[in-house]
PDB file of N, CA and C in Angstrom:
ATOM      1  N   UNK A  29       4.417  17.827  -8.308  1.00 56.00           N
ATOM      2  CA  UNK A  29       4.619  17.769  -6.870  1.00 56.00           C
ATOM      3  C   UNK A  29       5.546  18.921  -6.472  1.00 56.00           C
ATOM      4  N   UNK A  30       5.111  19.506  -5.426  1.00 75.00           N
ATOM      5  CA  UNK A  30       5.622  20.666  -5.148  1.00 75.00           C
ATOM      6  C   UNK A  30       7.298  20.410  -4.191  1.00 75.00           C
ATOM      7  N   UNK A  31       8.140  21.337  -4.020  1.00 72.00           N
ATOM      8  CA  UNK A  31       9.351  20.791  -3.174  1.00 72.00           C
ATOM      9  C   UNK A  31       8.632  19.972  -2.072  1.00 72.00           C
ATOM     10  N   UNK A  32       8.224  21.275  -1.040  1.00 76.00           N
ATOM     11  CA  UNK A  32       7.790  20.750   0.287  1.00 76.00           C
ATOM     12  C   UNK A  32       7.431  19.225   0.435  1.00 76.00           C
ATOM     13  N   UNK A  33       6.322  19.322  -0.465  1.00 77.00           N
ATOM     14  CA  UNK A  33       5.352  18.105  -0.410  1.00 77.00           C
ATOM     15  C   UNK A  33       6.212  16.822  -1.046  1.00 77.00           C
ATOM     16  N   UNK A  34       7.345  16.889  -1.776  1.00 73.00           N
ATOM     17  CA  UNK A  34       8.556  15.995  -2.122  1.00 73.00           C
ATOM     18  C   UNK A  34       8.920  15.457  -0.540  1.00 73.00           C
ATOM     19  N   UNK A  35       9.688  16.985  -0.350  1.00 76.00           N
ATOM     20  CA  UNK A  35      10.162  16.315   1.166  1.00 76.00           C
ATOM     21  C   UNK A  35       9.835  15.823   2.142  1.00 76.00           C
ATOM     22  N   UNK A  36       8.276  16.051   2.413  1.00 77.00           N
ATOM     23  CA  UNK A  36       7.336  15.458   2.985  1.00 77.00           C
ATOM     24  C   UNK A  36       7.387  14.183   3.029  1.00 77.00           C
ATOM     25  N   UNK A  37       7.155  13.848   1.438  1.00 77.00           N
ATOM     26  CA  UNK A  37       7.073  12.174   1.364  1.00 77.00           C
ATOM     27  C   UNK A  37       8.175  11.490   1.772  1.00 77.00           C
ATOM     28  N   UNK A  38       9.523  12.024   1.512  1.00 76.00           N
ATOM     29  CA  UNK A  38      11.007  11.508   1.684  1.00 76.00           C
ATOM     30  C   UNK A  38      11.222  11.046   3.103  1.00 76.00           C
ATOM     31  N   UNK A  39      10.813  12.721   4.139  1.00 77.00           N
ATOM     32  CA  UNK A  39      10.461  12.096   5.598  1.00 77.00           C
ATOM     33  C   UNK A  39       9.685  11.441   5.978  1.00 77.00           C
ATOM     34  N   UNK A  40       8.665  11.313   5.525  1.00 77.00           N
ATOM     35  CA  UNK A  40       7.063  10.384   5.912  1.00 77.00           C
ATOM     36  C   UNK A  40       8.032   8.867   5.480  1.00 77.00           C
ATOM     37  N   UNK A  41       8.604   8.343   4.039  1.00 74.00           N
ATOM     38  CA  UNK A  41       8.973   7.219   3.568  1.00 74.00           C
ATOM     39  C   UNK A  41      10.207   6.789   4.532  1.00 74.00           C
ATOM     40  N   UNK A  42      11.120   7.675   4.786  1.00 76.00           N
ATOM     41  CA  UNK A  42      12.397   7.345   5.529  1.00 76.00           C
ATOM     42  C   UNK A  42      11.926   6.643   6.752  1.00 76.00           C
ATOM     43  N   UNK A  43      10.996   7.804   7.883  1.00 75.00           N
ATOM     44  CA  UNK A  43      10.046   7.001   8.429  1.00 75.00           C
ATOM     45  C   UNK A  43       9.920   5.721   8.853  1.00 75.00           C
ATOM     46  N   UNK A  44       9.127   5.277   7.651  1.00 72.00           N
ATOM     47  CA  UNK A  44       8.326   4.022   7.770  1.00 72.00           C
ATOM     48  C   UNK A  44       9.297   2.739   7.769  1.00 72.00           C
ATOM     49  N   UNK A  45      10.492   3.187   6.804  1.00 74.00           N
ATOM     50  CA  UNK A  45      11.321   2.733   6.909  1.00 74.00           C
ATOM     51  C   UNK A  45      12.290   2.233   7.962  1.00 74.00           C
ATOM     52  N   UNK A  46      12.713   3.092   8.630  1.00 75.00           N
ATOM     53  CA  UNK A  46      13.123   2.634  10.425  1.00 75.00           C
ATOM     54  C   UNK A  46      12.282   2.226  10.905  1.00 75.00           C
ATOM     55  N   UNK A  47      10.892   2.573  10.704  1.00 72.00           N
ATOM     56  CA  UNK A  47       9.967   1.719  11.774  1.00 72.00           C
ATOM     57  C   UNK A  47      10.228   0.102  11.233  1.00 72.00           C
ATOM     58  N   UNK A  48       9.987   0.140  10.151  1.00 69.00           N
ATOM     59  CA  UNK A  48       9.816  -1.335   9.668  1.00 69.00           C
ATOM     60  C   UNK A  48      11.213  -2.057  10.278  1.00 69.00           C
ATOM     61  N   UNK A  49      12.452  -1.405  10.240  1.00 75.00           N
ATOM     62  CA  UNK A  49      13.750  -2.021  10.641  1.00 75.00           C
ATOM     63  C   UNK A  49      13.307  -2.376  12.470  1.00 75.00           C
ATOM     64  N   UNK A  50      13.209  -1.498  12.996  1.00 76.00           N
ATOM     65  CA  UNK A  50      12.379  -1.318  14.450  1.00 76.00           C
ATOM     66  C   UNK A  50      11.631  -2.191  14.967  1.00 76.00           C
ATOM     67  N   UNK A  51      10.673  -2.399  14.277  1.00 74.00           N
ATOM     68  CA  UNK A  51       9.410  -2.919  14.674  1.00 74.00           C
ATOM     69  C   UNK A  51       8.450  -3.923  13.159  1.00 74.00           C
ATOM     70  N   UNK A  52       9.697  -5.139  13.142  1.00 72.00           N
ATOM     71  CA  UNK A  52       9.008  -5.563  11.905  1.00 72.00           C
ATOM     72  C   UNK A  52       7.749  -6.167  11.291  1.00 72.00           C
ATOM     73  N   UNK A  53       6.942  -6.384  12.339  1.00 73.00           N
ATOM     74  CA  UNK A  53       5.864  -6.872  12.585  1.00 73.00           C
ATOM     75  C   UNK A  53       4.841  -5.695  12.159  1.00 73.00           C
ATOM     76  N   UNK A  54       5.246  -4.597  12.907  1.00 74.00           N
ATOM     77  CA  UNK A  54       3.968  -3.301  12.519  1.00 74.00           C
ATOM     78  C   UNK A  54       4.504  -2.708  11.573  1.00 74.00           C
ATOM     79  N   UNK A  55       6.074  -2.370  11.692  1.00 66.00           N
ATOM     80  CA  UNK A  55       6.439  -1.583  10.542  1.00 66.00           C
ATOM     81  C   UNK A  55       6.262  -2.075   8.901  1.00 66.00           C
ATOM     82  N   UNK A  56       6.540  -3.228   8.665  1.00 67.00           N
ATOM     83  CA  UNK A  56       6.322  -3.408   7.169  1.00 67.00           C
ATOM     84  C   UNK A  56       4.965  -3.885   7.161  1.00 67.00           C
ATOM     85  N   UNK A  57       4.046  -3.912   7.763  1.00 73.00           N
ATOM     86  CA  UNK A  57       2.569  -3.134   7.227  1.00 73.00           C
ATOM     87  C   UNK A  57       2.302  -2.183   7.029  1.00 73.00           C
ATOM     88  N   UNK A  58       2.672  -1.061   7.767  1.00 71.00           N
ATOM     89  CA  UNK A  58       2.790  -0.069   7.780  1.00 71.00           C
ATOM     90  C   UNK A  58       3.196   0.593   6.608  1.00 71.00           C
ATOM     91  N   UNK A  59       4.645  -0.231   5.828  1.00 68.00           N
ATOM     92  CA  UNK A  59       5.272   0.295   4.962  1.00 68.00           C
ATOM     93  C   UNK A  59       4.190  -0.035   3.508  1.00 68.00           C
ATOM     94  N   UNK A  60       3.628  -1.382   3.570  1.00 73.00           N
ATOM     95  CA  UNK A  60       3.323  -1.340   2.387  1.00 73.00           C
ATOM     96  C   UNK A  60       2.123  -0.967   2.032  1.00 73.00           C
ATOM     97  N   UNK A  61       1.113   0.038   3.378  1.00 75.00           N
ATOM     98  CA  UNK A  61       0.116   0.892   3.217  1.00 75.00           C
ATOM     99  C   UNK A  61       0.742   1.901   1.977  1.00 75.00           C
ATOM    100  N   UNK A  62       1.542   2.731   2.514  1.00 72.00           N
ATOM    101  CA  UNK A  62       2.469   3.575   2.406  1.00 72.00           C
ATOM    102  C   UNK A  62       3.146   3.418   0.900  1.00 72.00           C
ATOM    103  N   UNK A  63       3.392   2.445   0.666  1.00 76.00           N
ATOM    104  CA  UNK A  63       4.378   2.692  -1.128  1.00 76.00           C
ATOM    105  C   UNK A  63       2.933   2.286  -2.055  1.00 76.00           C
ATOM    106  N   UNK A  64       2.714   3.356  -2.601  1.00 80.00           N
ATOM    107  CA  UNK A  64       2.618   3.463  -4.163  1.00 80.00           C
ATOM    108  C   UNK A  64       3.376   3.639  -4.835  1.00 80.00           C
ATOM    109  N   UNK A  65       2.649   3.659  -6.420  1.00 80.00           N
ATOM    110  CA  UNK A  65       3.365   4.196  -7.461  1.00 80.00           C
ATOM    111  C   UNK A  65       4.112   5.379  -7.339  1.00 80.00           C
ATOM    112  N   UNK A  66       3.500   6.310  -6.948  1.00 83.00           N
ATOM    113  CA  UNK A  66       4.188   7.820  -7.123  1.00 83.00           C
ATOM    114  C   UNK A  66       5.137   7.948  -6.282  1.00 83.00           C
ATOM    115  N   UNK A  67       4.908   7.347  -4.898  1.00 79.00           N
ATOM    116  CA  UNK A  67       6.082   7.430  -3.882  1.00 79.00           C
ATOM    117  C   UNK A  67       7.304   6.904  -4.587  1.00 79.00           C
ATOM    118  N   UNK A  68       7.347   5.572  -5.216  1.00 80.00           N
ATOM    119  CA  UNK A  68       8.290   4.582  -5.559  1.00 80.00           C
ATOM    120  C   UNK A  68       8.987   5.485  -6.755  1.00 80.00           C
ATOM    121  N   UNK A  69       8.128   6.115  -7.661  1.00 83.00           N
ATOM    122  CA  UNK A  69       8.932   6.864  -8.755  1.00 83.00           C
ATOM    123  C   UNK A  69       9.765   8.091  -7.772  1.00 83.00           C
ATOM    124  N   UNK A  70       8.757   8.996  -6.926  1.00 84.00           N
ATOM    125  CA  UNK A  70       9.771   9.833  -6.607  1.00 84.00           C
ATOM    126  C   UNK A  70      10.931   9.327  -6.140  1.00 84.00           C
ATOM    127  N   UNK A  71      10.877   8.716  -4.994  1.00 81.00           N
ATOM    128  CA  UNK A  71      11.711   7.954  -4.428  1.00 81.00           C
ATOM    129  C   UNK A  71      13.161   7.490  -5.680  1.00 81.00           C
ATOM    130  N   UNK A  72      12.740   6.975  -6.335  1.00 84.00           N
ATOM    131  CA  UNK A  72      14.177   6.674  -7.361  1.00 84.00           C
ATOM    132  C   UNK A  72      14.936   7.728  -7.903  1.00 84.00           C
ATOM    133  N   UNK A  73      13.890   8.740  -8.229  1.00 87.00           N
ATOM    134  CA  UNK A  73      13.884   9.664  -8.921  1.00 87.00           C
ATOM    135  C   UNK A  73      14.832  10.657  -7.917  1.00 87.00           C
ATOM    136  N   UNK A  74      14.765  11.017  -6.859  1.00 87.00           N
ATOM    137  CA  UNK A  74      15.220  11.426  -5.974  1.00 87.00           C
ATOM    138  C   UNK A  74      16.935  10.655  -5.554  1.00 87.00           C
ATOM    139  N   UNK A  75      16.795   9.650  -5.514  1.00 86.00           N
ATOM    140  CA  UNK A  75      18.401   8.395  -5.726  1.00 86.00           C
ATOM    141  C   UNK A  75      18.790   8.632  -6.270  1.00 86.00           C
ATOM    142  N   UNK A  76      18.172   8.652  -7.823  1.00 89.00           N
ATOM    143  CA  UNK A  76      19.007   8.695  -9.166  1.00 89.00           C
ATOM    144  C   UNK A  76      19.428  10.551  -8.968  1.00 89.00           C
ATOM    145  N   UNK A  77      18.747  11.609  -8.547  1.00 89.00           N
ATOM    146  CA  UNK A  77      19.289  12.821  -8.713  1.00 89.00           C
ATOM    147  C   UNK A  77      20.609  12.976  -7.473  1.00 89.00           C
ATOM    148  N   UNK A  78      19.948  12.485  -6.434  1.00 88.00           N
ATOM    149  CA  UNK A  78      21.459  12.279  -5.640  1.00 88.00           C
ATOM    150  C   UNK A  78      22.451  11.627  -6.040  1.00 88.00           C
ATOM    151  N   UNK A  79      22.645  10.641  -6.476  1.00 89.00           N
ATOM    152  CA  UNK A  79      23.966   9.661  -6.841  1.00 89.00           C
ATOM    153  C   UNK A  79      24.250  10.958  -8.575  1.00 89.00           C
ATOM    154  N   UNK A  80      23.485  11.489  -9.182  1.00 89.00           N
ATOM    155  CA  UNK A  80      24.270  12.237 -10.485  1.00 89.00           C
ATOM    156  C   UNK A  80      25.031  13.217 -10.013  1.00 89.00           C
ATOM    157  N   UNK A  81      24.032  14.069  -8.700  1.00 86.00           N
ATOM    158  CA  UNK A  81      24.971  15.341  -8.120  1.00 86.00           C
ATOM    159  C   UNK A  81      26.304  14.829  -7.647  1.00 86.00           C
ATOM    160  N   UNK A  82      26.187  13.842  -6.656  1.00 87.00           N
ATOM    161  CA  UNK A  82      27.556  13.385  -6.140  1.00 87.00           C
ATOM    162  C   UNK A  82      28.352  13.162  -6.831  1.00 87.00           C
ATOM    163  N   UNK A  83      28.270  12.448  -8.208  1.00 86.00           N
ATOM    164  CA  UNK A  83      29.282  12.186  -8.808  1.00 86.00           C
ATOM    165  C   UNK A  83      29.813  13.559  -9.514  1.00 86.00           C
ATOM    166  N   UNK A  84      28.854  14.128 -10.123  1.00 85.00           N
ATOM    167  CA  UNK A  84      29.202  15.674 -10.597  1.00 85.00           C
ATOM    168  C   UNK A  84      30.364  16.579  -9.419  1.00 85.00           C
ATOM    169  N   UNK A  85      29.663  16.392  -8.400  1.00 84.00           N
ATOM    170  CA  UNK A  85      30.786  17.184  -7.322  1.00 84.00           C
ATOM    171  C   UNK A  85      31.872  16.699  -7.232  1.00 84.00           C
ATOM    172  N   UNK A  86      32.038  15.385  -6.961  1.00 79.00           N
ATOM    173  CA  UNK A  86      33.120  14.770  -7.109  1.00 79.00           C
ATOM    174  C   UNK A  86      34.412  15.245  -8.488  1.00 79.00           C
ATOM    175  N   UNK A  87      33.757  15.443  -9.358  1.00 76.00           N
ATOM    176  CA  UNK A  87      34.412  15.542 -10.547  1.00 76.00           C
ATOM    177  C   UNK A  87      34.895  16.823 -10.506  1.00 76.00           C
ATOM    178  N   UNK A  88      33.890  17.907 -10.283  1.00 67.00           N
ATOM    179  CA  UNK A  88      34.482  19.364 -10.144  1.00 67.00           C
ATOM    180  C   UNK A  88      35.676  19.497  -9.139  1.00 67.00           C
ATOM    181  N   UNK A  89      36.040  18.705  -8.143  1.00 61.00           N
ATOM    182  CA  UNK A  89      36.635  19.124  -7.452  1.00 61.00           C
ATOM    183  C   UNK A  89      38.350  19.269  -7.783  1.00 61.00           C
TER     184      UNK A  89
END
């Protein structure tokens, strides 16, 4: 998966996500069109690389 198309999904998922908070009736249908497998791995995968950087920065400082 290419960057772009990462970030793509991140905004497309974030998204669906407020909608569902929003509008819970349409939004979490919406949402669970929307999560597959691959989303759900990037998605962690993406958590887990944010929460390592943060703590790394944290430490350098």
């Amino acid at each position: 998966m290419q960057i772009e198309q990462f970030k793509d999904e991140a905004v497309g998922v974030a998204g669906d996500i407020a909608g569902a908070v929003v509008a819970p009736e349409t939004g979490l249908a919406k949402l669970r069109d929307v999560v597959t497998a691959p989303v759900v791995v990037a998605t962690a995968g993406a958590l887990v690389a944010a929460f390592w950087l943060g703590r790394r920065s944290r430490r350098t400082r």
